[in-house]
Coordinates of C-alpha atoms and ligand atoms in Angstrom, one line a residue:
X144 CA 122.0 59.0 108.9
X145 CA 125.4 60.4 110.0
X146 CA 127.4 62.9 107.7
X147 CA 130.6 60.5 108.1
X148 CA 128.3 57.7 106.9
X149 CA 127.3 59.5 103.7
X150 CA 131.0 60.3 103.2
X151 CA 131.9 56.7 103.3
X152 CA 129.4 55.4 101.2
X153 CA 127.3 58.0 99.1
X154 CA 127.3 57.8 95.7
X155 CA 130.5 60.2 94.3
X156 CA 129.5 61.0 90.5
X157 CA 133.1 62.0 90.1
X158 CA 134.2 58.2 90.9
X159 CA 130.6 57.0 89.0
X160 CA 130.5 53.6 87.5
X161 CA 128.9 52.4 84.7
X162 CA 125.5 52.0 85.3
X163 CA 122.5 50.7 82.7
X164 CA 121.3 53.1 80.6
X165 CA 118.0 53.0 82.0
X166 CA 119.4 53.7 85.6
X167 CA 121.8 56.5 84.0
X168 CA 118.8 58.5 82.7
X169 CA 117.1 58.2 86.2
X170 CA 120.5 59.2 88.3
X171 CA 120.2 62.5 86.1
X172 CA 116.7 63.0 86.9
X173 CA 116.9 62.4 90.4
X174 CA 120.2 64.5 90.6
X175 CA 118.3 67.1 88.5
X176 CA 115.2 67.0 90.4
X177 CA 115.8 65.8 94.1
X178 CA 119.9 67.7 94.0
X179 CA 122.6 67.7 96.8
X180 CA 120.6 66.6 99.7
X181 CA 118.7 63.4 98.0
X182 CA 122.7 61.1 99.0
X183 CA 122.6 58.0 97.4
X184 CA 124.1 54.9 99.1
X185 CA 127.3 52.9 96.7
X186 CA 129.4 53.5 94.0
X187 CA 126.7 51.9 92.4
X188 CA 123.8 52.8 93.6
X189 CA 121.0 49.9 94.0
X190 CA 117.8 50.1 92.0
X191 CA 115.4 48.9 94.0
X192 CA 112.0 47.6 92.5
X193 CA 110.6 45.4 95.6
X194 CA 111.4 43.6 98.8
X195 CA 110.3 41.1 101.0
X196 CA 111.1 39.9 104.5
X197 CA 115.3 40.5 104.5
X198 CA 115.5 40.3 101.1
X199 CA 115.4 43.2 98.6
X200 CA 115.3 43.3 94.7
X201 CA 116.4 45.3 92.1
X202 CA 115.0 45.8 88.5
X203 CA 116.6 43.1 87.3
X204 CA 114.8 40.8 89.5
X205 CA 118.3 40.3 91.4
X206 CA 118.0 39.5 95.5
X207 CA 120.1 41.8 98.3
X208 CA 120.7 40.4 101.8
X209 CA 119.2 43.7 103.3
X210 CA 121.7 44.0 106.8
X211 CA 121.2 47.3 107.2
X212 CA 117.9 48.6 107.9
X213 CA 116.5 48.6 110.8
X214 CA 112.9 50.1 109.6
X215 CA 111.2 47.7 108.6
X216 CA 111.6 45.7 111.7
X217 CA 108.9 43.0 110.9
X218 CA 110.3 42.7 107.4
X219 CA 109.9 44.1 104.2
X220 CA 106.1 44.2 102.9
X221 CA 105.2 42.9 106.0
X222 CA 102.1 40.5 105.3
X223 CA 100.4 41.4 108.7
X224 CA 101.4 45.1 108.4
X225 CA 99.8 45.5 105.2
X226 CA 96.9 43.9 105.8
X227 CA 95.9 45.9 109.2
X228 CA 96.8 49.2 107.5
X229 CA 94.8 48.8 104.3
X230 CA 91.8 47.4 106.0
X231 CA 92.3 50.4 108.4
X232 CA 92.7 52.7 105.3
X233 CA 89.3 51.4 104.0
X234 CA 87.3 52.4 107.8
X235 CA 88.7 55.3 109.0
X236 CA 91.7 57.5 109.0
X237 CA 90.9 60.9 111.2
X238 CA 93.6 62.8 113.7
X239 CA 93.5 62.1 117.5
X240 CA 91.0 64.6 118.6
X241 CA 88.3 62.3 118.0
X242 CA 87.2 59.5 120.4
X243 CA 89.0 56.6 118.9
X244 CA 89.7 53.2 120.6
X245 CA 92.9 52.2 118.7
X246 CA 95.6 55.4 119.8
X247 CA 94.4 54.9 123.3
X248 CA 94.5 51.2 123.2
X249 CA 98.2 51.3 121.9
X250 CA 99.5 53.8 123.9
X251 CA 98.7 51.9 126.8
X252 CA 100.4 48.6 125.6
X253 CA 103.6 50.9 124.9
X254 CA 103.5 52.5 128.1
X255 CA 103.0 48.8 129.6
X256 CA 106.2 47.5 127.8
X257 CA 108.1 50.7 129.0
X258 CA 107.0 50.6 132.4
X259 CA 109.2 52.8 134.9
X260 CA 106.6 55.4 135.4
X261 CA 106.7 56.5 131.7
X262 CA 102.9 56.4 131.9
X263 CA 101.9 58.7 129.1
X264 CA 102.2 59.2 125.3
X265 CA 102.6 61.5 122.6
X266 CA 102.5 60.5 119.0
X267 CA 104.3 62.0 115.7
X268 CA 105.5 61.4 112.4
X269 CA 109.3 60.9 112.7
X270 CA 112.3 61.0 115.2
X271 CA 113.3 64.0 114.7
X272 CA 110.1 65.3 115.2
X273 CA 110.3 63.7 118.7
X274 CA 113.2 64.8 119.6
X275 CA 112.4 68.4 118.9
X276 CA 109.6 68.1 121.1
X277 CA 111.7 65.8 123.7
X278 CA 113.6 69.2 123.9
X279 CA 110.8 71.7 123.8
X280 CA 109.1 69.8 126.6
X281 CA 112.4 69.5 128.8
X282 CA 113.1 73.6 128.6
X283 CA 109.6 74.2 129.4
X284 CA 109.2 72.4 132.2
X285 CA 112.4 73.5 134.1
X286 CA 112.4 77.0 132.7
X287 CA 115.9 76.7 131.1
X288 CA 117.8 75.9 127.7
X289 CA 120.9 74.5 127.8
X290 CA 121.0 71.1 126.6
X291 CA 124.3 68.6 126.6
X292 CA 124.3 65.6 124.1
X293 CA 127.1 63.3 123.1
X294 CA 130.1 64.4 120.8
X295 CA 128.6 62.4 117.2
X296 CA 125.6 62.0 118.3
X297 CA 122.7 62.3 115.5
X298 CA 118.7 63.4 116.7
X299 CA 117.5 64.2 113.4
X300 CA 116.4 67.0 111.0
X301 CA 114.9 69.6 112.7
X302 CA 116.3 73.0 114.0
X303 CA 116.7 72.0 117.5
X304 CA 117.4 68.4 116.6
X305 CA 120.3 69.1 114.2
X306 CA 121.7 71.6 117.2
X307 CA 121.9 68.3 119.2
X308 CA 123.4 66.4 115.9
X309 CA 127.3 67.2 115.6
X310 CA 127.9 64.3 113.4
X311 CA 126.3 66.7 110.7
X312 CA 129.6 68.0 110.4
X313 CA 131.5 71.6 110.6
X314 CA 128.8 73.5 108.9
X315 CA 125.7 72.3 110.9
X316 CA 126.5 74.8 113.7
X317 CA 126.0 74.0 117.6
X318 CA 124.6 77.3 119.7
X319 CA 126.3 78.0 123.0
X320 CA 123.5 76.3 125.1
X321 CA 123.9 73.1 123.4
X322 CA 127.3 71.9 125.0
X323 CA 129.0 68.1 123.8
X324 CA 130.4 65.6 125.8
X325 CA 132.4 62.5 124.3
X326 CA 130.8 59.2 124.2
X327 CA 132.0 56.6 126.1
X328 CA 134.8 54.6 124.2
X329 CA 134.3 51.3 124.8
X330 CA 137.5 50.5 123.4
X331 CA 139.6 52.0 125.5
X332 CA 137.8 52.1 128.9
X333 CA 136.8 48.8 130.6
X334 CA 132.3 49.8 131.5
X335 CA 132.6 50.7 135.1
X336 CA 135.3 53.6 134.4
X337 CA 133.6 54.3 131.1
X338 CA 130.6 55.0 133.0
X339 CA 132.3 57.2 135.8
X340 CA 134.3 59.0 133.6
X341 CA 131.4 59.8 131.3
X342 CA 129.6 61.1 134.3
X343 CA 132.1 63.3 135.5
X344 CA 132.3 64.7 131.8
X345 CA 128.4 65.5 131.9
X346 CA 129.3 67.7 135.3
X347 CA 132.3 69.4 133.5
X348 CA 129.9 70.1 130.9
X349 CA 126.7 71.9 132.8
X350 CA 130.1 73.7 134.5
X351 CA 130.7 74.9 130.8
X352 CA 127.1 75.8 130.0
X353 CA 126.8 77.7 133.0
X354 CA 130.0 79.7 132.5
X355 CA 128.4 80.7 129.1
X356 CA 124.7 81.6 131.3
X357 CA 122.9 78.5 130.6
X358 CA 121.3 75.9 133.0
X359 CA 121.3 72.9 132.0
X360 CA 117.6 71.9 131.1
X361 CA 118.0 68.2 129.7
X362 CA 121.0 65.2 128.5
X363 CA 120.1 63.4 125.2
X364 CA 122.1 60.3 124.4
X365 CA 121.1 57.6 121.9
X366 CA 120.8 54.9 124.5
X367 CA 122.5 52.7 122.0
X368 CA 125.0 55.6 120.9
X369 CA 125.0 54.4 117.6
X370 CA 126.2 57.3 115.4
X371 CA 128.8 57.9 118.4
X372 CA 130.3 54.2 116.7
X373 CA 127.8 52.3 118.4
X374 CA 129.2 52.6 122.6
X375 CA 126.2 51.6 124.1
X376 CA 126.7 47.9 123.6
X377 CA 128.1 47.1 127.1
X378 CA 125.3 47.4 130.1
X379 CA 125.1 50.3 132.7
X380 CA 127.4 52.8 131.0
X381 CA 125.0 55.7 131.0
X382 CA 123.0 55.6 134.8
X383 CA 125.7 57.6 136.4
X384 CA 125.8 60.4 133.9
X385 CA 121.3 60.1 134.2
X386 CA 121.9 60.7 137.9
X387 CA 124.7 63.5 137.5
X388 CA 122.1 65.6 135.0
X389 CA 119.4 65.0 137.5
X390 CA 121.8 66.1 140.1
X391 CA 122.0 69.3 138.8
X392 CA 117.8 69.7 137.9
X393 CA 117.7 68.8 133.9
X394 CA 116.2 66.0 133.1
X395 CA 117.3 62.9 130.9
X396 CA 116.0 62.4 127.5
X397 CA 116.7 58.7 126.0
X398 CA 116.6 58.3 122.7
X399 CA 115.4 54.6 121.6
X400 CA 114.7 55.4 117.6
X401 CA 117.5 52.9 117.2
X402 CA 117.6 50.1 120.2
X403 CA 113.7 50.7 120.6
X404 CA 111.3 47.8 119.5
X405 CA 113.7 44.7 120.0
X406 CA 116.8 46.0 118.2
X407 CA 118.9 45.0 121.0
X408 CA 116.9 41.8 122.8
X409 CA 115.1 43.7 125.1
X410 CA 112.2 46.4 123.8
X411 CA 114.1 49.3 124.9
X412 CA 117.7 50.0 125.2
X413 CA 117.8 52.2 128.5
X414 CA 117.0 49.4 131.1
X415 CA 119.7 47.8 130.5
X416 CA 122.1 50.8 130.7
X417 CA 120.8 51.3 134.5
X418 CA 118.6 54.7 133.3
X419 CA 115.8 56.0 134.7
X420 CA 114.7 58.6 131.8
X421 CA 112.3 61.4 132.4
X422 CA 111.0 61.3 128.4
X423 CA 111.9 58.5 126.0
X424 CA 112.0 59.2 122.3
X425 CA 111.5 55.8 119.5
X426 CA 110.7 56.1 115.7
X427 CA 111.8 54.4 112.8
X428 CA 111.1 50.4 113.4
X429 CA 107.9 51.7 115.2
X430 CA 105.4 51.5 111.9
X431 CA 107.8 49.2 109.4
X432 CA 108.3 52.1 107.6
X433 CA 104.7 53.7 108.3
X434 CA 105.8 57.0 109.4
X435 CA 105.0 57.1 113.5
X436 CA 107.4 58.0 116.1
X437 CA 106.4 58.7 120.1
X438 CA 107.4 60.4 122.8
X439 CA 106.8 59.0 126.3
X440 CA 107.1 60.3 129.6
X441 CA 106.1 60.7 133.3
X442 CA 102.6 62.2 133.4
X443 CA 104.0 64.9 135.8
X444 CA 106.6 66.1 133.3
X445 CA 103.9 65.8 130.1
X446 CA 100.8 66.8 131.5
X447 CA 102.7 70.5 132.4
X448 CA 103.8 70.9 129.1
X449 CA 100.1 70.2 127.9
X450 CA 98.4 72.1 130.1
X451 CA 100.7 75.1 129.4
X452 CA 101.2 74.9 125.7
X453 CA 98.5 74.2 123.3
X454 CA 99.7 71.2 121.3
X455 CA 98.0 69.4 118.5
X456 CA 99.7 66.9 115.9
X457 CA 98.0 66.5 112.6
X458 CA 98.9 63.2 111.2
X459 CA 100.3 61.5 114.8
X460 CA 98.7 59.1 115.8
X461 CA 96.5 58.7 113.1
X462 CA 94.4 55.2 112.9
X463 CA 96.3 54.1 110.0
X464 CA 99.7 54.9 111.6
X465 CA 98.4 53.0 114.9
X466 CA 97.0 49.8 112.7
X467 CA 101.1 49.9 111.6
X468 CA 102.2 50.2 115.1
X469 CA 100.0 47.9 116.5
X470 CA 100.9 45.2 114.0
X471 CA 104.6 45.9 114.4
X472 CA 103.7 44.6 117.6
X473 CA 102.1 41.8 117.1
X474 CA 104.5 40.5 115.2
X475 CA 107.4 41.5 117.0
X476 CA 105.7 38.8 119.6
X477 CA 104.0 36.7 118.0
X478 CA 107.3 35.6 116.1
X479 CA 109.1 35.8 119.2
X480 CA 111.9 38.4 117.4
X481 CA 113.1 40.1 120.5
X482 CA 114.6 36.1 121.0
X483 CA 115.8 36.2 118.1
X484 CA 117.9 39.3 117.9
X485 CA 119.3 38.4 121.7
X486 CA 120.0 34.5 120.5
X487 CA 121.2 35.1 116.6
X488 CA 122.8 38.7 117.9
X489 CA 124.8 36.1 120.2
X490 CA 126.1 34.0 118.0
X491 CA 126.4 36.4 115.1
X492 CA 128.7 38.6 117.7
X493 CA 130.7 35.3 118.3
X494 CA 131.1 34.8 114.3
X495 CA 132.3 37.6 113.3
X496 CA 134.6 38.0 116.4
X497 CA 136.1 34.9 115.1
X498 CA 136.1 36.0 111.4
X499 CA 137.9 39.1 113.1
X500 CA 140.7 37.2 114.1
X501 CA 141.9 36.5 110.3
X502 CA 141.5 40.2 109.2
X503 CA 144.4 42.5 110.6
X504 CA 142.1 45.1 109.1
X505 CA 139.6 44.0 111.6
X506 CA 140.3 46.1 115.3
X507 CA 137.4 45.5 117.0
X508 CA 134.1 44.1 117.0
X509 CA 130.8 45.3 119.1
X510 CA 127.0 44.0 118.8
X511 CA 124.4 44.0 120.8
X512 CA 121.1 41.8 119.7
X513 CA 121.0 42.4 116.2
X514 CA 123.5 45.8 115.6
X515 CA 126.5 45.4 115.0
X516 CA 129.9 47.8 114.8
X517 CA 133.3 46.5 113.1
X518 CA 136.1 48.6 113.3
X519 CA 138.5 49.6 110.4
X520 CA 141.8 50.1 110.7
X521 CA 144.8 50.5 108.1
X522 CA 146.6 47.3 109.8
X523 CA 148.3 49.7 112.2
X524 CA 145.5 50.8 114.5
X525 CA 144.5 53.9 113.0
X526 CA 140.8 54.2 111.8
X527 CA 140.8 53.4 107.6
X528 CA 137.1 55.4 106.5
X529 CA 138.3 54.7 103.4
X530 CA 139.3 51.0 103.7
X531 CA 135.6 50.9 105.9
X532 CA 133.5 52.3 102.3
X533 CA 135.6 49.8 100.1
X534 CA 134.5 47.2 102.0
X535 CA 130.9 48.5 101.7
X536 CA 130.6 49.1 98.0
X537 CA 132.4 45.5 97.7
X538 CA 129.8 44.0 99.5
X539 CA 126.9 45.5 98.1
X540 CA 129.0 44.1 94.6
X541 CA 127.8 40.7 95.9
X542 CA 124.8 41.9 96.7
X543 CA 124.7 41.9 100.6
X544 CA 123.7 46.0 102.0
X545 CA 125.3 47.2 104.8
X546 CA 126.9 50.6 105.7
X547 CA 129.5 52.4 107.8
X548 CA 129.2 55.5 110.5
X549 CA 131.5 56.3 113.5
X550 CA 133.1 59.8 114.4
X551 CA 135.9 58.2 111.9
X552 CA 133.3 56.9 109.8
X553 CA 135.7 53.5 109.8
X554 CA 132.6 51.8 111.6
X555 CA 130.9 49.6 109.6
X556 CA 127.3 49.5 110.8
X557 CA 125.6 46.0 110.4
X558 CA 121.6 46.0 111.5
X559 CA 119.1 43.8 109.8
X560 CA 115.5 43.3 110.2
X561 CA 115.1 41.5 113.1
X562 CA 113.3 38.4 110.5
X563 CA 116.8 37.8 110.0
X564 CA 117.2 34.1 110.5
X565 CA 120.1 31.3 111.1
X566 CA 119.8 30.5 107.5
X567 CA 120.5 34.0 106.7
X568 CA 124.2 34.3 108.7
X569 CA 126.7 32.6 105.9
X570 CA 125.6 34.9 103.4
X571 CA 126.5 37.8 105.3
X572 CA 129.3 36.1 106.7
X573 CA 130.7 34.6 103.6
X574 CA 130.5 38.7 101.9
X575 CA 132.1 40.5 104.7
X576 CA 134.8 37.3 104.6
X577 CA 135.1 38.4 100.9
X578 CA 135.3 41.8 100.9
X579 CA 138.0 42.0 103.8
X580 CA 140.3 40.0 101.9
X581 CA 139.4 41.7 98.5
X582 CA 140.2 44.9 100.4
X583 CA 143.3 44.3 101.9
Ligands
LIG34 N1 117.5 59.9 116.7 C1 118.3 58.9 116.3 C2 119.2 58.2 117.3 C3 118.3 58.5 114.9 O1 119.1 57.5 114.5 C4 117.4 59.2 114.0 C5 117.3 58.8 112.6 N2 118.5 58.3 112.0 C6 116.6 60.2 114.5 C7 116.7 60.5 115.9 C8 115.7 61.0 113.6 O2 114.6 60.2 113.2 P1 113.9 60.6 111.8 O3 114.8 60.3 110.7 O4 112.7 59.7 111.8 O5 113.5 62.0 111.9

């Protein structure tokens, strides 16, 4: 989560609404207990007692259109899911240095539906953990430090990941060998120049690193570039900038915790944007909410670090997390989602292009599979963030969950479950209709 998104749509007790008393008492607690970093989503935050499939309910027994999270991939309480992991919890749950069938069976079938010589696997609890190591790996095997990643991009919580997060805002500081480059704006540049002119601006910046005595060991970009306001949508915007890092010895890290497991259409984001990557990064959808997150690379590049480095990951890769995985899997093909976010993302995209055309609020629209960005503007072309969060809290009024992001946080971010069906659409369609025109 983006620091423009939690401006847009956390919770602001100064602007509170009334709430039941019983979810008063619990907001103090929490707020008491949890403080400043626990954000909540809304103006009125949602209570949230249960869910199942895309649907979500609160206390009072009430139903939400979840189209926002993209965690529980297969669904909320995921039948299949649940039963693999408790049947797992009930045999065995032990770390990975152990001979176990399961961790070495999945990591081959992800390897298999990565392909491109990303041969071997490293399992972890969450993204960010993945991206710290995606980092730690990179400056150990070329000996250098500097690392450039995108101008709002967001890699997670830890120390190194956060240096690689700008979107956290002015007082998550960047060091001098992290250096930023601006995403490609797909607004304003038709793919092919987007693509060149990105390139040239990862050259510019290992000039910049190495005028402040860095090399430049690795590029991380969200393949999707979603917290950049979702750029990645169009194909083959990022190769040239994979070959310019390359040209110049770092390598290039691609960070699939949002495109990765079908998001898009296609398992992975990254093929389709013409990259090669030396170390791929995925999390969130991977378990359905179990925490597991990998990181994937070329033997050559992983095998160094772990001959080097002594390395060992309590709870990744654990049985349990890998029954989670696994399922996520299963289902994933068995219900033939990655066809259904490319075919419902389709005409989902052509929907709400068409809905666009009615709201002057509405300035652009971008999807790919089943992520979707709609732009926010005042009705004069600048970016509204707080037009974008009016529309959020309105919606969630009539109980449909979405959010918004962007470097102007005027994005709003649309990415259900990919169970999200046909029957499914009006509902989202007929609340975003409603809260553009009770927004205006
Ligand atoms: N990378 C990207 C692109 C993400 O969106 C996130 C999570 N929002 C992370 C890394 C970090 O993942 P986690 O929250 O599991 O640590």
């Amino acid at each position: 989560m983006t620091q423009s998104m939690h401006m847009a749509n956390s919770f602001n007790p100064a602007a509170a609404v009334a709430l039941p008393e019983a979810d008063s008492e619990l907001l103090e607690r929490r707020q008491r207990v949890l403080g400043a970093p626990y954000r909540l989503f809304y103006q009125r935050p949602v209570h949230l007692v249960r869910g199942e499939g895309v649907l979500l309910y609160d206390a009072d027994g009430r139903d939400y259109l979840d189209a926002y999270n993209n965690v529980p991939v297969v669904g909320h309480s995921n039948p299949v899911v649940r039963a693999r992991v408790s049947e797992q919890l009930s045999v065995l749950n032990t770390h990975t240095r152990y001979l176990n069938d399961a961790v070495v069976n999945y990591a081959e079938r992800v390897t298999g539906l990565l392909g491109d010589g990303l041969d071997q696997a490293v399992f972890v609890c969450t993204g960010s953990e993945a991206v710290d190591l995606a980092l730690r790996v990179s400056r150990h095997v070329t000996g250098r430090r500097g690392v450039i990643a995108t101008a709002h991009a967001y890699h997670g919580t830890t120390e190194a990941a956060a240096a690689v997060s700008p979107s956290l805002g002015p007082n998550n500081p960047i060091p001098s060998e992290i250096e930023l480059v601006t995403a490609p704006d797909l607004a304003a540049e038709a793919p092919e120049q987007a693509a060149a002119a990105f390139a040239e601006r990862v050259h510019q910046a290992v000039a910049a690193l190495r005028a402040r005595g860095h090399e430049p060991a690795a590029l991380i970009v969200d393949s999707i570039m979603s917290s950049d306001g979702l750029q990645g949508t169009s194909p083959r915007v990022l190769g040239p900038a994979a070959d310019a890092i390359r040209a110049h010895g770092g390598l290039y890290i691609a960070d699939e915790v949002q495109p990765g497991f079908g998001r898009t259409g296609d398992w992975w984001g990254f093929p389709g944007q013409g990259v090669h990557p030396d170390l791929v990064v995925t999390g969130k959808p991977m378990g359905n909410g179990i925490p597991i997150a990998g990181l994937f690379g070329r033997p050559d590049v992983l095998d160094r670090f772990g001959r080097d480095v002594r390395y060992f990951n309590t709870f990744g890769g654990n049985p349990v997390s890998i029954a989670a995985a696994d399922a996520v899997l299963d289902e994933l093909i068995g219900r033939r989602l990655l066809e259904n976010a490319k075919n419902l993302g389709a005409s989902l995209l052509d929907e709400l292009r068409t809905l666009a055309t009615e709201h002057d609020s509405v300035t652009g629209v971008r999807g790919s599979g089943l992520f979707f960005a709609i732009d926010i503007s005042d009705g004069e072309g600048a970016p509204d963030p707080a037009r974008a969060a009016r529309v959020v809290n309105e919606m969630r009024e009539n109980r449909v969950l979405i959010s918004a992001s962007g470097p102007a946080a005027n994005v709003l971010k649309v990415r259900p479950p990919l169970v999200f069906g046909p029957e499914h659409a009006p509902r989202l369609l007929d609340a975003l209709d409603a809260a553009l025109r009770a927004t205006r």
